[in-house]
XYZ file of C-alpha atoms in Angstrom:
568
model
C 127.128 137.936 90.594
C 124.420 139.134 88.138
C 124.164 138.547 84.452
C 124.024 142.010 82.706
C 121.960 141.183 79.653
C 118.793 142.155 77.750
C 117.842 138.525 77.201
C 115.071 136.862 79.232
C 116.314 133.892 81.301
C 114.154 131.335 83.060
C 115.887 129.236 85.695
C 114.471 126.584 88.056
C 116.695 124.755 90.533
C 115.357 121.272 90.928
C 118.200 118.859 90.148
C 119.520 118.733 93.744
C 116.105 117.944 94.915
C 115.005 115.369 92.402
C 118.159 113.444 91.899
C 120.674 114.562 94.502
C 121.755 112.609 97.439
C 120.409 113.330 100.935
C 122.941 115.005 103.202
C 123.027 114.869 106.975
C 125.296 116.501 109.497
C 126.080 115.096 112.912
C 126.795 117.251 115.922
C 129.936 116.482 117.951
C 131.124 117.978 121.193
C 134.479 119.601 121.134
C 137.281 118.285 123.471
C 137.174 121.589 125.302
C 133.936 120.821 126.896
C 134.492 117.210 127.651
C 135.669 116.209 131.142
C 139.398 116.474 131.724
C 141.611 113.438 132.183
C 142.089 114.226 135.901
C 138.365 114.563 136.527
C 137.813 111.226 134.671
C 140.374 109.560 136.961
C 138.728 111.125 140.002
C 135.380 109.714 139.005
C 136.729 106.261 138.214
C 135.767 104.911 141.600
C 132.182 105.823 140.950
C 132.048 104.258 137.532
C 130.447 101.012 138.735
C 127.629 103.069 140.158
C 126.790 104.856 136.868
C 124.107 103.413 134.537
C 125.395 104.198 131.129
C 122.700 102.381 129.261
C 121.111 104.612 126.600
C 117.680 105.807 127.847
C 116.108 105.759 124.388
C 116.844 104.613 120.830
C 116.858 108.127 119.300
C 117.349 106.643 115.821
C 113.919 104.832 115.857
C 111.715 108.054 116.143
C 109.265 106.174 118.371
C 110.653 107.216 121.801
C 111.586 110.441 123.444
C 110.345 113.180 125.678
C 106.798 114.475 124.998
C 106.210 117.869 126.693
C 102.551 118.502 125.614
C 99.962 117.653 128.206
C 97.774 114.726 127.552
C 94.432 115.737 126.003
C 91.416 114.792 128.111
C 88.902 113.079 125.927
C 86.052 114.737 127.884
C 87.113 118.300 126.659
C 86.677 117.463 122.987
C 83.328 117.493 121.171
C 82.187 114.050 120.104
C 82.406 113.059 116.464
C 78.986 113.848 114.972
C 78.242 116.695 117.515
C 76.888 118.901 114.697
C 74.391 116.258 113.468
C 71.501 117.461 115.512
C 70.990 121.134 114.732
C 67.369 121.121 113.793
C 67.816 119.789 110.212
C 65.722 116.667 110.668
C 62.752 117.715 112.773
C 61.252 119.796 110.044
C 61.346 116.987 107.480
C 58.564 114.648 108.581
C 58.054 111.781 106.213
C 54.832 111.430 104.223
C 54.565 107.615 104.461
C 54.835 107.133 100.682
C 58.111 105.202 100.665
C 57.625 102.151 98.336
C 58.900 99.861 101.151
C 56.306 101.140 103.566
C 54.069 98.379 105.016
C 50.340 99.056 105.404
C 48.837 98.913 108.824
C 45.406 99.554 110.276
C 44.370 103.214 110.148
C 45.989 103.888 106.798
C 43.967 105.054 103.840
C 44.050 103.707 100.239
C 42.657 105.475 97.193
C 41.072 102.953 94.742
C 39.930 104.052 91.318
C 38.392 101.729 88.532
C 36.883 102.555 85.221
C 35.470 100.697 82.236
C 33.211 97.828 82.900
C 33.367 98.742 86.696
C 33.154 102.434 87.879
C 34.675 103.024 91.360
C 36.461 105.976 93.014
C 36.739 106.093 96.866
C 39.325 106.474 99.670
C 39.111 103.313 101.716
C 40.391 103.084 105.337
C 42.255 99.954 106.475
C 40.159 98.517 109.275
C 41.313 96.900 112.515
C 41.531 93.492 110.768
C 43.847 95.013 108.122
C 41.124 94.954 105.434
C 39.657 97.311 102.886
C 36.224 96.699 101.438
C 35.411 96.933 97.686
C 31.778 96.501 96.580
C 31.339 93.402 94.447
C 34.679 92.037 95.560
C 34.313 91.964 99.270
C 37.117 92.535 101.955
C 40.723 92.450 100.776
C 43.508 91.982 103.407
C 46.341 94.475 102.822
C 47.978 94.696 106.193
C 51.722 94.355 105.961
C 51.810 94.874 102.188
C 53.804 97.411 100.322
C 52.093 99.948 98.051
C 52.977 97.806 94.992
C 51.575 94.642 96.625
C 48.350 96.539 97.610
C 47.952 97.494 93.923
C 48.334 93.876 92.812
C 45.857 92.578 95.476
C 43.189 95.173 94.531
C 43.705 94.648 90.819
C 43.372 90.841 91.159
C 40.229 91.162 93.357
C 38.477 93.466 90.882
C 39.474 91.617 87.656
C 38.377 88.353 89.255
C 34.833 89.737 89.166
C 35.116 91.997 86.020
C 37.712 90.233 83.887
C 37.339 92.382 80.837
C 37.606 96.116 79.976
C 38.563 97.259 83.546
C 41.427 99.552 84.505
C 42.513 99.807 88.185
C 44.613 102.511 89.978
C 45.609 102.547 93.680
C 47.464 105.000 95.806
C 48.444 105.123 99.470
C 46.577 108.257 100.493
C 47.659 108.685 104.125
C 49.166 106.892 107.100
C 48.289 106.532 110.650
C 50.438 108.856 112.882
C 52.438 107.201 115.664
C 53.904 108.434 118.896
C 57.399 107.304 119.689
C 59.209 107.540 123.112
C 62.775 108.882 123.052
C 64.841 108.236 126.170
C 68.227 107.486 127.516
C 71.094 109.993 127.098
C 69.304 112.613 125.027
C 68.817 116.320 125.786
C 64.990 116.254 126.177
C 63.578 112.783 126.741
C 59.817 112.492 125.885
C 57.114 111.302 123.630
C 57.218 112.643 120.100
C 54.695 112.370 117.127
C 55.575 111.257 113.642
C 54.822 108.756 110.990
C 55.814 105.151 110.869
C 58.203 105.955 107.982
C 60.000 108.849 109.628
C 63.707 108.400 110.174
C 65.222 107.652 113.545
C 67.094 110.942 113.173
C 63.769 112.781 112.985
C 62.713 111.555 116.480
C 66.256 112.130 117.928
C 66.355 115.659 116.613
C 62.953 116.455 118.136
C 64.436 115.411 121.531
C 67.247 117.872 121.102
C 69.865 115.343 119.957
C 72.185 113.106 121.858
C 73.762 114.313 125.063
C 77.249 115.282 123.908
C 78.908 114.449 127.252
C 77.216 111.074 128.079
C 75.314 109.830 125.116
C 76.465 107.203 122.665
C 76.468 107.756 118.859
C 77.198 104.128 118.248
C 74.506 102.403 120.401
C 71.079 103.594 119.564
C 68.311 100.851 119.991
C 64.707 100.812 118.857
C 62.700 98.827 121.454
C 59.215 97.281 120.783
C 57.379 95.110 123.267
C 60.416 94.726 125.502
C 62.687 93.529 122.675
C 65.202 95.313 120.485
C 64.068 95.422 116.803
C 67.011 97.505 115.538
C 70.413 98.825 116.667
C 71.751 101.875 114.853
C 75.408 103.102 114.663
C 75.296 106.647 113.629
C 78.949 106.522 112.508
C 77.740 104.579 109.512
C 75.498 107.484 108.632
C 78.134 110.218 109.411
C 80.784 108.569 107.318
C 78.937 106.589 104.527
C 75.349 107.940 104.617
C 73.962 104.570 105.594
C 71.345 104.246 108.302
C 68.852 101.527 109.301
C 65.226 102.460 108.499
C 62.935 100.578 110.902
C 59.233 101.214 110.304
C 57.954 102.675 113.636
C 54.792 101.596 115.380
C 52.874 103.530 117.994
C 54.518 103.101 121.422
C 57.987 102.251 120.123
C 60.945 103.487 122.278
C 64.258 104.891 121.024
C 66.983 104.313 123.690
C 70.333 106.168 123.437
C 72.855 104.199 125.542
C 75.598 105.606 127.652
C 78.699 106.677 125.799
C 81.234 103.828 125.397
C 85.071 104.036 125.634
C 86.595 106.922 123.655
C 89.896 108.275 122.325
C 90.991 111.855 121.634
C 92.147 112.713 118.030
C 93.816 116.066 117.227
C 96.719 117.665 115.344
C 96.601 118.050 111.665
C 92.964 116.983 111.225
C 90.211 119.135 109.973
C 88.475 118.970 113.379
C 89.646 117.624 116.681
C 87.082 115.181 118.019
C 86.430 112.536 120.621
C 85.856 109.172 118.859
C 83.741 106.485 120.486
C 84.840 102.886 120.318
C 82.910 99.677 119.621
C 84.661 97.569 122.228
C 87.805 98.702 123.920
C 90.219 99.170 120.965
C 90.501 99.747 117.249
C 93.340 99.671 114.703
C 95.111 102.639 113.266
C 93.588 101.896 109.879
C 90.084 102.080 111.319
C 90.817 105.342 113.017
C 92.242 106.932 109.847
C 88.989 105.894 108.123
C 87.129 107.760 110.761
C 89.307 110.895 111.119
C 89.497 113.429 108.327
C 93.167 114.141 107.902
C 94.698 117.293 106.387
C 96.916 116.894 103.333
C 100.591 116.145 104.001
C 100.135 114.243 107.245
C 103.251 112.058 107.618
C 103.445 111.059 111.230
C 101.257 110.069 114.185
C 101.963 110.522 117.951
C 100.175 107.942 120.112
C 100.011 108.519 123.856
C 98.229 106.653 126.560
C 98.417 104.248 129.522
C 99.115 100.590 129.368
C 99.505 97.907 132.109
C 103.256 98.533 132.292
C 102.985 102.311 132.355
C 102.440 105.305 130.166
C 103.496 105.202 126.564
C 104.349 107.937 123.946
C 105.229 106.554 120.539
C 105.804 108.423 117.280
C 105.197 106.549 114.029
C 105.350 107.255 110.312
C 101.776 107.176 108.963
C 102.336 103.895 106.995
C 103.424 102.120 110.256
C 100.472 103.475 112.186
C 97.888 101.390 110.242
C 98.760 98.265 112.163
C 98.863 99.835 115.684
C 96.282 99.192 118.273
C 94.550 102.199 119.856
C 92.809 101.701 123.181
C 90.270 103.542 125.335
C 91.613 106.762 126.742
C 94.431 107.077 124.215
C 95.330 110.354 122.479
C 96.227 110.349 118.812
C 97.919 113.470 117.280
C 98.419 113.516 113.446
C 101.114 115.843 112.036
C 102.554 116.967 108.758
C 106.186 116.429 109.908
C 107.869 115.655 106.599
C 110.516 118.250 105.850
C 110.401 119.361 102.199
C 113.662 119.305 100.294
C 112.506 122.256 98.164
C 111.964 125.870 99.070
C 110.136 128.515 97.077
C 111.479 132.077 96.946
C 110.245 135.222 95.085
C 112.097 137.824 93.382
C 110.866 141.411 92.808
C 112.327 144.663 91.260
C 114.469 145.114 88.202
C 115.260 141.738 86.610
C 114.298 139.379 83.815
C 112.663 135.965 84.219
C 110.012 134.451 86.456
C 109.072 135.811 89.843
C 109.234 132.557 91.777
C 111.927 129.929 91.961
C 111.924 126.387 93.365
C 115.344 125.792 94.947
C 117.085 123.088 97.013
C 116.597 123.634 100.701
C 120.316 124.511 101.148
C 120.478 127.002 98.243
C 122.377 130.252 98.880
C 121.739 133.725 97.709
C 124.701 133.837 95.390
C 123.432 130.784 93.544
C 120.155 132.474 92.766
C 121.644 135.845 91.836
C 124.192 134.270 89.562
C 121.281 132.780 87.539
C 119.134 135.979 87.302
C 119.501 138.297 84.363
C 119.022 141.992 85.015
C 118.708 145.031 82.682
C 122.138 146.477 81.925
C 122.928 149.841 83.585
C 119.442 149.951 85.109
C 119.718 147.744 88.226
C 121.129 148.697 91.679
C 122.827 145.259 92.114
C 124.725 146.554 95.189
C 121.441 147.223 97.046
C 119.860 143.763 97.133
C 117.730 143.017 100.252
C 115.581 140.211 101.544
C 112.176 140.222 103.154
C 111.991 137.222 105.541
C 109.082 136.097 107.617
C 111.164 134.960 110.514
C 112.824 138.376 110.679
C 109.363 140.071 110.568
C 108.216 137.916 113.474
C 111.396 138.802 115.468
C 110.868 142.461 114.788
C 107.194 142.325 115.798
C 108.128 140.508 118.974
C 110.877 143.041 119.847
C 108.480 145.928 119.247
C 105.725 144.419 121.289
C 108.195 143.765 124.169
C 109.287 147.425 124.068
C 105.697 148.666 124.132
C 104.750 146.307 126.967
C 107.750 147.588 129.017
C 106.649 151.124 128.283
C 103.145 150.293 129.584
C 104.512 148.634 132.683
C 106.969 151.277 133.533
C 105.024 154.522 133.025
C 101.257 153.758 133.066
C 101.358 152.287 136.589
C 103.654 154.917 138.179
C 102.280 156.640 141.324
C 102.072 160.395 141.767
C 103.093 162.245 144.953
C 101.262 165.550 144.344
C 98.210 166.744 142.558
C 100.273 168.594 140.022
C 102.399 165.545 139.379
C 99.167 163.529 138.999
C 97.933 165.890 136.280
C 101.303 165.560 134.442
C 101.154 161.758 134.809
C 97.621 161.691 133.440
C 98.700 163.751 130.371
C 101.659 161.449 129.776
C 99.513 158.373 130.234
C 97.089 159.561 127.584
C 99.942 160.329 125.200
C 101.488 156.903 125.812
C 98.212 155.039 125.342
C 97.551 156.740 121.972
C 101.167 156.068 120.910
C 100.978 152.429 121.861
C 97.713 151.964 120.161
C 99.012 153.373 116.926
C 102.410 151.555 117.191
C 100.653 148.186 117.506
C 98.853 148.746 114.242
C 102.116 149.019 112.293
C 103.466 145.964 110.486
C 107.291 145.386 110.562
C 108.789 144.841 107.049
C 111.010 141.847 107.891
C 113.737 143.423 105.832
C 117.089 141.744 106.131
C 120.113 143.810 105.026
C 122.459 141.627 103.002
C 124.291 144.239 100.977
C 127.073 146.336 102.647
C 130.371 147.983 101.639
C 132.140 144.557 101.491
C 129.564 143.138 98.951
C 126.535 140.929 99.288
C 126.446 138.375 102.133
C 126.070 134.870 100.755
C 123.468 133.673 103.167
C 121.279 130.536 102.994
C 117.834 131.256 101.670
C 114.617 130.261 103.522
C 111.302 129.267 102.169
C 109.117 132.244 101.493
C 112.031 134.711 101.200
C 111.321 137.768 98.869
C 114.522 139.037 97.243
C 114.361 142.711 96.183
C 116.627 143.763 93.303
C 115.948 147.509 93.122
C 116.184 149.659 90.046
C 118.759 152.449 89.913
C 116.935 155.605 91.205
C 117.614 159.247 90.461
C 115.381 160.551 93.223
C 115.439 161.291 96.925
C 112.309 160.939 99.064
C 111.846 163.383 101.968
C 109.255 162.201 104.608
C 108.501 162.372 108.305
C 108.294 165.658 110.243
C 108.585 168.032 107.315
C 105.966 170.485 105.994
C 105.738 169.110 102.416
C 106.722 165.412 102.164
C 107.844 164.818 98.561
C 110.205 163.042 96.170
C 112.729 165.124 94.294
C 115.488 164.603 91.770
C 118.944 163.826 93.400
C 121.389 166.716 92.946
C 125.074 166.050 93.687
C 126.464 168.445 96.350
C 123.184 169.088 98.082
C 123.070 168.186 101.735
C 120.245 166.613 103.787
C 119.347 169.990 105.261
C 119.169 171.418 101.715
C 116.602 168.790 100.815
C 114.597 169.410 104.009
C 114.521 173.096 103.421
C 113.440 172.508 99.835
C 110.457 170.578 101.174
C 109.249 173.400 103.358
C 111.427 172.745 106.350
C 110.790 171.028 109.643
C 107.378 170.875 111.401
C 107.061 172.114 114.990
C 107.162 168.471 116.170
C 110.489 167.595 114.394
C 113.526 166.607 116.250
C 116.086 168.477 113.977
C 118.940 166.458 115.431
C 117.432 163.138 114.562
C 117.343 162.581 110.801
C 117.618 159.144 109.394
C 118.589 157.886 105.930
C 116.809 154.783 104.664
C 118.976 153.090 101.972
C 117.757 151.123 99.046
C 119.192 148.010 100.590
C 117.020 148.379 103.659
C 119.693 149.773 105.952
C 118.868 152.687 108.195
C 121.610 155.122 109.164
C 121.839 158.413 110.963
C 122.243 161.355 108.470
C 125.002 162.945 110.441
C 127.262 160.015 109.830
C 126.427 158.996 106.293
C 126.621 160.650 102.937
C 123.436 161.068 100.885
C 123.049 158.846 97.802
C 120.463 158.570 94.974
C 117.495 156.483 95.921
C 117.764 157.323 99.674
C 114.761 158.272 101.865
C 115.284 161.146 104.301
C 113.226 160.413 107.407
C 112.858 163.280 109.919
C 111.991 161.880 113.392
C 109.514 163.559 115.743
C 110.569 164.878 119.188
C 109.019 163.441 122.328
C 106.720 166.332 123.578
C 107.214 165.714 127.282
C 109.516 166.968 129.923
C 110.257 163.654 131.661
C 113.749 163.036 130.307
C 113.776 159.322 131.095
C 110.323 158.804 129.380
C 111.462 160.976 126.461
C 114.584 158.800 126.043
C 112.493 155.658 126.111
C 109.982 157.043 123.548
C 112.812 158.194 121.269
C 114.431 154.701 121.347
C 111.057 153.064 120.424
C 110.540 155.632 117.631
C 113.923 154.656 116.212
C 112.978 150.999 116.516
C 109.689 151.583 114.656
C 111.572 153.610 111.978
C 114.077 150.830 111.390
C 111.463 148.009 111.244
C 108.649 149.775 109.383
C 110.306 152.858 107.710
C 107.655 155.019 109.329
C 108.340 158.065 111.495
C 105.411 157.626 113.856
C 103.918 160.878 115.011
C 103.526 161.381 118.769
């Protein structure tokens, strides 16, 4: 099965994945579980009453039972919920935006030198003018900073045409007070500048009410008319937002939340998305939601006029679907890979990871791996498998839970029995706490006396090819745990005595041998071999025979799954 060689070999199995045909297997019922001929004849008279129409087209992938409960849109945070966390309220604008329009109350710095000397900060009066000696009033209301500079320069040079330099600067702007109302956390009147962002005022009010407020219908009202309508989704996705110049007394109104849909599954964050109107296309939703890599399918659930629907689409077919208010959309990475990746460790030549076809078997991999000649224990191959580790962990947790249920809640009839129960309970609690901290190995024994089982590999498997060992490890309840050289003819007890003998907690009748291939056997039934680990088990320090038997069984379970002799 192995290549015994000193050369280095690098093998990657990809041909079956890249160019091979796709294989499928259909499941058929055997004749033994089909109705007998007599029963078919007995039921012939009821045949007309049976509706044999298929309930679903199972080949389409768009119909079938859906067991997950429908996600309520009100239980999800709205898209954009993290927008108002105090990041805007501390960033008040300074009014120096080049698009800012001058209004009464603002201040303009004017400097002139040469034939005309002038340096003053001029206020914009109620008529929108600034006054320059020699030039008279100049109307600057509604102008940008660049237009103000041109107006002032033209006025001065009309009087002093030669040898005059002019400089202007918008020194300060008149503060404004803006009302924020509607579905916000703290409606009120908030101060700012005309050039402050809408987000600045919304953030001062505590942000939009996550349950009732709309992120897509925010209006700026002036003199009973709407001067701007802002969709915050444009800002959240593209960074684009309308920048109305506020005036004193303006009102920001956050409308009530519109129709919404729930989006979850393989997305970076599950959110409630608000609609503009009552529906949107799948393409529009994909542009809004941030999908994880590998998403291949979409589950669409909701209610229609003719009843509930549950449809499952490939991602490319979902673009043209219509999503309506109240629907739930679940994205999923549901594409089965035709390639698995396994890892090899131990005594071998070549790479540590291999990409294999999904149906690859252990023998195919081992046949392609070169190992050092006369140095590798090829008969002791084992596999660490995640699914086995999970099963071991679940079985151990189930045993510990039964131990808690059976013995921690038992009643006592006398005071003396109560004291004993208390001592046992303390021992059990300590034992359970320590046992739950142990991690099962997930070791799958594939090598036995008949050879190596040719099992199908799974993604993530770790194949261990151990090196030939000349040592024996002695651990568990012995005085001096150690590793010693294997000597033919020595018994298990000889090795234990050589390591100082048993501890007072040892169960001298319960000694296990842990083989290189991961198998665990009782020492009384198995011969000792090089590379073995002698594991001396502890005795249960209690007089309750039933409890002692239960603890002993769990100790053996822990030893097999974790290779640890847990001390009681």
